[in-house]
Amino acid sequence: MKKLILAAVLAGAPVFAWAEGVMHKIAVHVNSGDAQVMNIALNNIENVVSYYKSKGDDVTVELVAYGPGLIMLMPGQSPVEERVKTMHLGLDHLQFSACGNTLAKMSKKAGKELSVMEEAQVVPSGVVRLVELQEDGYAYVKP
């Protein structure tokens, strides 16, 4: 195998090798305020991470919430708040992203600055973030 890789390198061919497993990248889209949809998204994440880890593969997941789905990442309002906190602590390579556009509109409507859970990062636009993730090779999942 080493001779084959060396021959390929010497011939100028690109060589891709992984010491162990494969890296899977998944973007999960939530734009529904329905608790059932949120739980399905979180179930999908747990299931895919468990599956790939059982195969020895690595996985990174980013859940992007916007529109009515942003409630998922709002403290004191999220119907899945405890689950988000638990998953954030328990799963490596899991990121929760909240749409800044939606947050600004909701804050304006509420007449006060609203915030997201500390487990989430605010991105300028949820839709743009999903596009960026897909351009970076992330598989797209919408429960």
Short mmCIF file of N, CA and C in Angstrom, two decimals:
data_model
loop_
_atom_site.label_atom_id
_atom_site.label_comp_id
_atom_site.label_asym_id
_atom_site.label_seq_id
_atom_site.Cartn_x
_atom_site.Cartn_y
_atom_site.Cartn_z
N MET A 1 0.83 -1.19 0.00
CA MET A 1 0.00 0.00 0.00
C MET A 1 0.87 1.25 0.00
N LYS A 2 1.93 1.25 0.83
CA LYS A 2 2.81 2.40 0.89
C LYS A 2 3.47 2.66 -0.46
N LYS A 3 3.86 1.59 -1.17
CA LYS A 3 4.48 1.74 -2.49
C LYS A 3 3.48 2.34 -3.48
N LEU A 4 2.23 1.93 -3.39
CA LEU A 4 1.19 2.45 -4.28
C LEU A 4 0.97 3.94 -4.03
N ILE A 5 0.90 4.35 -2.78
CA ILE A 5 0.72 5.76 -2.44
C ILE A 5 1.93 6.56 -2.90
N LEU A 6 3.13 6.05 -2.65
CA LEU A 6 4.34 6.74 -3.08
C LEU A 6 4.38 6.89 -4.59
N ALA A 7 4.00 5.85 -5.32
CA ALA A 7 3.98 5.92 -6.79
C ALA A 7 2.97 6.95 -7.26
N ALA A 8 1.83 7.01 -6.61
CA ALA A 8 0.80 7.99 -6.98
C ALA A 8 1.29 9.41 -6.72
N VAL A 9 1.95 9.63 -5.58
CA VAL A 9 2.46 10.96 -5.25
C VAL A 9 3.53 11.36 -6.26
N LEU A 10 4.43 10.45 -6.57
CA LEU A 10 5.50 10.74 -7.52
C LEU A 10 4.94 11.03 -8.92
N ALA A 11 3.82 10.40 -9.25
CA ALA A 11 3.20 10.62 -10.55
C ALA A 11 2.35 11.90 -10.57
N GLY A 12 2.23 12.55 -9.42
CA GLY A 12 1.48 13.80 -9.35
C GLY A 12 -0.01 13.61 -9.13
N ALA A 13 -0.43 12.40 -8.81
CA ALA A 13 -1.85 12.15 -8.59
C ALA A 13 -2.24 12.58 -7.17
N PRO A 14 -3.44 13.15 -7.01
CA PRO A 14 -3.87 13.50 -5.65
C PRO A 14 -4.14 12.23 -4.86
N VAL A 15 -3.78 12.26 -3.61
CA VAL A 15 -3.97 11.10 -2.75
C VAL A 15 -4.82 11.53 -1.55
N PHE A 16 -5.87 10.79 -1.32
CA PHE A 16 -6.73 11.06 -0.17
C PHE A 16 -6.70 9.82 0.71
N ALA A 17 -6.31 10.00 1.95
CA ALA A 17 -6.24 8.87 2.86
C ALA A 17 -6.77 9.30 4.22
N TRP A 18 -7.48 8.41 4.84
CA TRP A 18 -7.99 8.65 6.18
C TRP A 18 -7.42 7.57 7.07
N ALA A 19 -6.91 7.99 8.21
CA ALA A 19 -6.35 7.02 9.15
C ALA A 19 -7.44 6.09 9.65
N GLU A 20 -8.57 6.65 10.00
CA GLU A 20 -9.69 5.85 10.47
C GLU A 20 -10.98 6.54 10.06
N GLY A 21 -11.94 5.77 9.60
CA GLY A 21 -13.27 6.28 9.33
C GLY A 21 -13.33 7.43 8.35
N VAL A 22 -14.50 8.01 8.29
CA VAL A 22 -14.82 9.10 7.38
C VAL A 22 -15.45 10.22 8.19
N MET A 23 -15.33 11.46 7.72
CA MET A 23 -15.99 12.59 8.38
C MET A 23 -17.29 12.89 7.63
N HIS A 24 -18.39 12.85 8.32
CA HIS A 24 -19.70 13.19 7.76
C HIS A 24 -20.10 14.55 8.30
N LYS A 25 -20.63 15.41 7.43
CA LYS A 25 -21.04 16.76 7.82
C LYS A 25 -22.52 16.91 7.47
N ILE A 26 -23.32 17.30 8.47
CA ILE A 26 -24.77 17.35 8.30
C ILE A 26 -25.32 18.67 8.80
N ALA A 27 -26.14 19.31 7.96
CA ALA A 27 -26.85 20.54 8.33
C ALA A 27 -28.32 20.18 8.53
N VAL A 28 -28.85 20.52 9.70
CA VAL A 28 -30.26 20.24 10.02
C VAL A 28 -31.00 21.57 10.07
N HIS A 29 -32.11 21.64 9.37
CA HIS A 29 -32.88 22.86 9.16
C HIS A 29 -34.18 22.79 9.98
N VAL A 30 -34.40 23.76 10.86
CA VAL A 30 -35.65 23.84 11.62
C VAL A 30 -36.24 25.23 11.43
N ASN A 31 -37.40 25.29 10.79
CA ASN A 31 -38.11 26.57 10.65
C ASN A 31 -39.57 26.44 11.06
N SER A 32 -39.83 25.48 11.93
CA SER A 32 -41.17 25.25 12.45
C SER A 32 -41.16 25.44 13.96
N GLY A 33 -42.21 26.07 14.48
CA GLY A 33 -42.37 26.25 15.91
C GLY A 33 -43.02 25.06 16.58
N ASP A 34 -43.27 24.00 15.84
CA ASP A 34 -43.92 22.80 16.35
C ASP A 34 -42.93 21.96 17.16
N ALA A 35 -43.26 21.69 18.41
CA ALA A 35 -42.37 20.91 19.29
C ALA A 35 -42.09 19.53 18.73
N GLN A 36 -43.06 18.95 18.05
CA GLN A 36 -42.85 17.62 17.47
C GLN A 36 -41.76 17.67 16.39
N VAL A 37 -41.78 18.69 15.56
CA VAL A 37 -40.75 18.84 14.52
C VAL A 37 -39.38 19.03 15.17
N MET A 38 -39.32 19.84 16.23
CA MET A 38 -38.06 20.06 16.93
C MET A 38 -37.52 18.76 17.50
N ASN A 39 -38.40 17.98 18.11
CA ASN A 39 -37.97 16.70 18.68
C ASN A 39 -37.53 15.72 17.59
N ILE A 40 -38.20 15.74 16.45
CA ILE A 40 -37.77 14.89 15.34
C ILE A 40 -36.37 15.29 14.88
N ALA A 41 -36.12 16.58 14.78
CA ALA A 41 -34.79 17.06 14.38
C ALA A 41 -33.73 16.58 15.37
N LEU A 42 -34.01 16.70 16.66
CA LEU A 42 -33.06 16.26 17.68
C LEU A 42 -32.89 14.75 17.65
N ASN A 43 -33.99 14.01 17.43
CA ASN A 43 -33.89 12.55 17.28
C ASN A 43 -33.01 12.20 16.08
N ASN A 44 -33.21 12.90 14.95
CA ASN A 44 -32.40 12.66 13.76
C ASN A 44 -30.92 12.83 14.08
N ILE A 45 -30.60 13.89 14.80
CA ILE A 45 -29.20 14.16 15.16
C ILE A 45 -28.65 13.02 16.01
N GLU A 46 -29.37 12.66 17.06
CA GLU A 46 -28.89 11.58 17.93
C GLU A 46 -28.71 10.27 17.15
N ASN A 47 -29.66 9.96 16.29
CA ASN A 47 -29.60 8.71 15.53
C ASN A 47 -28.44 8.68 14.55
N VAL A 48 -28.23 9.77 13.83
CA VAL A 48 -27.16 9.79 12.83
C VAL A 48 -25.78 9.77 13.51
N VAL A 49 -25.64 10.49 14.62
CA VAL A 49 -24.38 10.47 15.34
C VAL A 49 -24.10 9.07 15.88
N SER A 50 -25.10 8.44 16.46
CA SER A 50 -24.94 7.09 17.00
C SER A 50 -24.57 6.10 15.89
N TYR A 51 -25.24 6.20 14.75
CA TYR A 51 -24.97 5.30 13.63
C TYR A 51 -23.53 5.43 13.14
N TYR A 52 -23.12 6.65 12.85
CA TYR A 52 -21.78 6.84 12.30
C TYR A 52 -20.69 6.51 13.32
N LYS A 53 -20.91 6.84 14.57
CA LYS A 53 -19.92 6.50 15.60
C LYS A 53 -19.78 4.99 15.73
N SER A 54 -20.89 4.24 15.57
CA SER A 54 -20.83 2.77 15.66
C SER A 54 -20.01 2.18 14.51
N LYS A 55 -19.88 2.94 13.42
CA LYS A 55 -19.08 2.50 12.27
C LYS A 55 -17.64 2.99 12.37
N GLY A 56 -17.34 3.77 13.40
CA GLY A 56 -16.00 4.32 13.55
C GLY A 56 -15.78 5.61 12.79
N ASP A 57 -16.86 6.19 12.26
CA ASP A 57 -16.77 7.44 11.51
C ASP A 57 -16.99 8.63 12.43
N ASP A 58 -16.51 9.77 11.99
CA ASP A 58 -16.74 11.02 12.70
C ASP A 58 -17.90 11.76 12.06
N VAL A 59 -18.57 12.57 12.85
CA VAL A 59 -19.69 13.34 12.31
C VAL A 59 -19.73 14.70 12.99
N THR A 60 -20.01 15.71 12.19
CA THR A 60 -20.23 17.05 12.72
C THR A 60 -21.60 17.50 12.24
N VAL A 61 -22.36 18.11 13.15
CA VAL A 61 -23.74 18.50 12.85
C VAL A 61 -23.95 19.95 13.25
N GLU A 62 -24.63 20.68 12.38
CA GLU A 62 -25.05 22.04 12.73
C GLU A 62 -26.55 22.15 12.49
N LEU A 63 -27.29 22.46 13.54
CA LEU A 63 -28.72 22.71 13.42
C LEU A 63 -28.90 24.21 13.28
N VAL A 64 -29.62 24.61 12.22
CA VAL A 64 -29.88 26.02 11.95
C VAL A 64 -31.37 26.28 12.12
N ALA A 65 -31.72 27.21 13.01
CA ALA A 65 -33.12 27.53 13.29
C ALA A 65 -33.41 28.97 12.88
N TYR A 66 -34.52 29.16 12.19
CA TYR A 66 -34.96 30.52 11.82
C TYR A 66 -36.47 30.54 11.70
N GLY A 67 -37.02 31.73 11.48
CA GLY A 67 -38.47 31.88 11.40
C GLY A 67 -39.09 31.36 12.68
N PRO A 68 -40.28 30.73 12.59
CA PRO A 68 -40.93 30.21 13.80
C PRO A 68 -40.09 29.19 14.55
N GLY A 69 -39.14 28.56 13.84
CA GLY A 69 -38.27 27.56 14.47
C GLY A 69 -37.28 28.14 15.46
N LEU A 70 -37.07 29.46 15.42
CA LEU A 70 -36.10 30.08 16.32
C LEU A 70 -36.49 29.89 17.78
N ILE A 71 -37.77 29.73 18.06
CA ILE A 71 -38.24 29.52 19.43
C ILE A 71 -37.51 28.32 20.07
N MET A 72 -37.06 27.40 19.23
CA MET A 72 -36.34 26.22 19.70
C MET A 72 -35.10 26.59 20.50
N LEU A 73 -34.50 27.74 20.19
CA LEU A 73 -33.24 28.13 20.82
C LEU A 73 -33.39 29.32 21.76
N MET A 74 -34.62 29.62 22.17
CA MET A 74 -34.87 30.77 23.04
C MET A 74 -35.11 30.32 24.48
N PRO A 75 -34.29 30.84 25.40
CA PRO A 75 -34.41 30.42 26.80
C PRO A 75 -35.78 30.76 27.39
N GLY A 76 -36.32 29.81 28.14
CA GLY A 76 -37.60 30.02 28.79
C GLY A 76 -38.79 29.87 27.86
N GLN A 77 -38.56 29.72 26.58
CA GLN A 77 -39.65 29.57 25.61
C GLN A 77 -39.57 28.27 24.82
N SER A 78 -38.39 27.71 24.72
CA SER A 78 -38.17 26.50 23.92
C SER A 78 -38.85 25.30 24.55
N PRO A 79 -39.65 24.57 23.78
CA PRO A 79 -40.25 23.35 24.30
C PRO A 79 -39.23 22.20 24.42
N VAL A 80 -38.02 22.41 23.87
CA VAL A 80 -36.99 21.38 23.92
C VAL A 80 -35.71 21.91 24.58
N GLU A 81 -35.85 22.92 25.42
CA GLU A 81 -34.69 23.60 26.01
C GLU A 81 -33.76 22.65 26.75
N GLU A 82 -34.29 21.81 27.60
CA GLU A 82 -33.45 20.89 28.37
C GLU A 82 -32.74 19.90 27.46
N ARG A 83 -33.42 19.47 26.44
CA ARG A 83 -32.81 18.52 25.50
C ARG A 83 -31.66 19.17 24.72
N VAL A 84 -31.85 20.42 24.31
CA VAL A 84 -30.79 21.14 23.61
C VAL A 84 -29.57 21.26 24.52
N LYS A 85 -29.79 21.63 25.76
CA LYS A 85 -28.68 21.77 26.72
C LYS A 85 -27.94 20.45 26.91
N THR A 86 -28.70 19.38 27.09
CA THR A 86 -28.11 18.06 27.31
C THR A 86 -27.31 17.61 26.09
N MET A 87 -27.89 17.78 24.92
CA MET A 87 -27.21 17.36 23.70
C MET A 87 -25.96 18.19 23.45
N HIS A 88 -26.03 19.47 23.73
CA HIS A 88 -24.87 20.35 23.53
C HIS A 88 -23.70 19.88 24.39
N LEU A 89 -24.00 19.47 25.61
CA LEU A 89 -22.96 18.98 26.51
C LEU A 89 -22.48 17.58 26.14
N GLY A 90 -23.40 16.75 25.65
CA GLY A 90 -23.08 15.34 25.44
C GLY A 90 -22.54 14.96 24.09
N LEU A 91 -22.74 15.79 23.08
CA LEU A 91 -22.30 15.43 21.73
C LEU A 91 -21.21 16.37 21.24
N ASP A 92 -20.08 15.78 20.92
CA ASP A 92 -19.00 16.56 20.32
C ASP A 92 -19.42 16.96 18.90
N HIS A 93 -18.92 18.05 18.45
CA HIS A 93 -19.13 18.51 17.07
C HIS A 93 -20.60 18.75 16.74
N LEU A 94 -21.35 19.29 17.71
CA LEU A 94 -22.74 19.69 17.49
C LEU A 94 -22.85 21.18 17.75
N GLN A 95 -23.34 21.91 16.76
CA GLN A 95 -23.50 23.36 16.88
C GLN A 95 -24.96 23.73 16.62
N PHE A 96 -25.49 24.62 17.44
CA PHE A 96 -26.82 25.17 17.24
C PHE A 96 -26.65 26.61 16.76
N SER A 97 -27.26 26.94 15.62
CA SER A 97 -27.16 28.29 15.06
C SER A 97 -28.53 28.92 14.96
N ALA A 98 -28.62 30.18 15.40
CA ALA A 98 -29.87 30.94 15.42
C ALA A 98 -29.77 32.08 14.42
N CYS A 99 -30.83 32.28 13.67
CA CYS A 99 -30.87 33.33 12.64
C CYS A 99 -30.94 34.72 13.28
N GLY A 100 -29.96 35.55 12.97
CA GLY A 100 -29.93 36.91 13.47
C GLY A 100 -31.04 37.77 12.91
N ASN A 101 -31.41 37.53 11.64
CA ASN A 101 -32.52 38.29 11.03
C ASN A 101 -33.82 38.05 11.80
N THR A 102 -34.11 36.78 12.05
CA THR A 102 -35.33 36.44 12.79
C THR A 102 -35.29 37.00 14.20
N LEU A 103 -34.14 36.89 14.86
CA LEU A 103 -34.01 37.40 16.22
C LEU A 103 -34.25 38.91 16.27
N ALA A 104 -33.72 39.63 15.30
CA ALA A 104 -33.91 41.09 15.25
C ALA A 104 -35.38 41.44 15.05
N LYS A 105 -36.06 40.72 14.15
CA LYS A 105 -37.48 40.98 13.90
C LYS A 105 -38.34 40.65 15.12
N MET A 106 -38.01 39.56 15.78
CA MET A 106 -38.77 39.19 16.99
C MET A 106 -38.53 40.20 18.11
N SER A 107 -37.30 40.68 18.23
CA SER A 107 -36.97 41.68 19.26
C SER A 107 -37.72 42.98 19.00
N LYS A 108 -37.77 43.39 17.74
CA LYS A 108 -38.47 44.62 17.37
C LYS A 108 -39.96 44.49 17.71
N LYS A 109 -40.53 43.35 17.35
CA LYS A 109 -41.95 43.12 17.62
C LYS A 109 -42.24 43.09 19.12
N ALA A 110 -41.32 42.52 19.91
CA ALA A 110 -41.49 42.43 21.36
C ALA A 110 -41.19 43.76 22.06
N GLY A 111 -40.51 44.67 21.36
CA GLY A 111 -40.15 45.95 21.95
C GLY A 111 -39.01 45.85 22.94
N LYS A 112 -38.27 44.76 22.88
CA LYS A 112 -37.12 44.57 23.76
C LYS A 112 -36.16 43.59 23.10
N GLU A 113 -34.91 43.66 23.56
CA GLU A 113 -33.87 42.77 23.02
C GLU A 113 -34.11 41.35 23.53
N LEU A 114 -34.28 40.41 22.60
CA LEU A 114 -34.45 39.00 22.95
C LEU A 114 -33.10 38.31 22.78
N SER A 115 -32.96 37.15 23.39
CA SER A 115 -31.70 36.43 23.30
C SER A 115 -31.96 34.96 22.98
N VAL A 116 -30.87 34.27 22.66
CA VAL A 116 -30.95 32.83 22.43
C VAL A 116 -30.19 32.14 23.56
N MET A 117 -30.40 30.86 23.68
CA MET A 117 -29.73 30.07 24.71
C MET A 117 -28.23 30.17 24.54
N GLU A 118 -27.50 30.05 25.62
CA GLU A 118 -26.04 30.15 25.55
C GLU A 118 -25.43 29.02 24.74
N GLU A 119 -26.16 27.95 24.51
CA GLU A 119 -25.67 26.83 23.70
C GLU A 119 -25.70 27.13 22.21
N ALA A 120 -26.32 28.25 21.83
CA ALA A 120 -26.47 28.60 20.42
C ALA A 120 -25.60 29.80 20.05
N GLN A 121 -25.20 29.84 18.80
CA GLN A 121 -24.51 31.01 18.26
C GLN A 121 -25.49 31.72 17.33
N VAL A 122 -25.42 33.03 17.27
CA VAL A 122 -26.25 33.81 16.35
C VAL A 122 -25.46 33.98 15.06
N VAL A 123 -26.11 33.63 13.94
CA VAL A 123 -25.52 33.85 12.62
C VAL A 123 -26.33 34.95 11.94
N PRO A 124 -25.74 35.70 11.01
CA PRO A 124 -26.47 36.80 10.40
C PRO A 124 -27.79 36.39 9.75
N SER A 125 -27.78 35.26 9.03
CA SER A 125 -28.98 34.79 8.32
C SER A 125 -29.01 33.28 8.35
N GLY A 126 -30.13 32.71 8.77
CA GLY A 126 -30.27 31.26 8.80
C GLY A 126 -30.21 30.64 7.42
N VAL A 127 -30.89 31.25 6.47
CA VAL A 127 -30.89 30.73 5.10
C VAL A 127 -29.49 30.79 4.50
N VAL A 128 -28.82 31.91 4.69
CA VAL A 128 -27.45 32.04 4.18
C VAL A 128 -26.54 31.00 4.83
N ARG A 129 -26.71 30.77 6.13
CA ARG A 129 -25.89 29.77 6.82
C ARG A 129 -26.10 28.38 6.23
N LEU A 130 -27.34 28.04 5.93
CA LEU A 130 -27.62 26.74 5.32
C LEU A 130 -26.97 26.63 3.94
N VAL A 131 -27.00 27.70 3.17
CA VAL A 131 -26.35 27.71 1.86
C VAL A 131 -24.84 27.50 2.04
N GLU A 132 -24.25 28.24 2.98
CA GLU A 132 -22.81 28.11 3.22
C GLU A 132 -22.42 26.69 3.62
N LEU A 133 -23.22 26.09 4.49
CA LEU A 133 -22.92 24.73 4.93
C LEU A 133 -22.99 23.76 3.76
N GLN A 134 -24.01 23.90 2.91
CA GLN A 134 -24.13 23.01 1.76
C GLN A 134 -22.99 23.23 0.77
N GLU A 135 -22.57 24.47 0.61
CA GLU A 135 -21.42 24.75 -0.26
C GLU A 135 -20.14 24.15 0.31
N ASP A 136 -20.12 23.96 1.63
CA ASP A 136 -18.95 23.37 2.29
C ASP A 136 -19.06 21.84 2.37
N GLY A 137 -20.03 21.27 1.68
CA GLY A 137 -20.15 19.81 1.63
C GLY A 137 -21.04 19.18 2.67
N TYR A 138 -21.80 19.96 3.41
CA TYR A 138 -22.71 19.40 4.39
C TYR A 138 -23.93 18.80 3.68
N ALA A 139 -24.37 17.65 4.16
CA ALA A 139 -25.63 17.07 3.70
C ALA A 139 -26.75 17.84 4.38
N TYR A 140 -27.86 18.04 3.69
CA TYR A 140 -28.98 18.84 4.17
C TYR A 140 -30.11 17.93 4.64
N VAL A 141 -30.59 18.18 5.87
CA VAL A 141 -31.70 17.39 6.43
C VAL A 141 -32.74 18.35 6.97
N LYS A 142 -33.99 18.13 6.57
CA LYS A 142 -35.11 18.92 7.11
C LYS A 142 -36.18 17.95 7.56
N PRO A 143 -36.37 17.87 8.89
CA PRO A 143 -37.40 16.92 9.40
C PRO A 143 -38.80 17.38 9.06
#
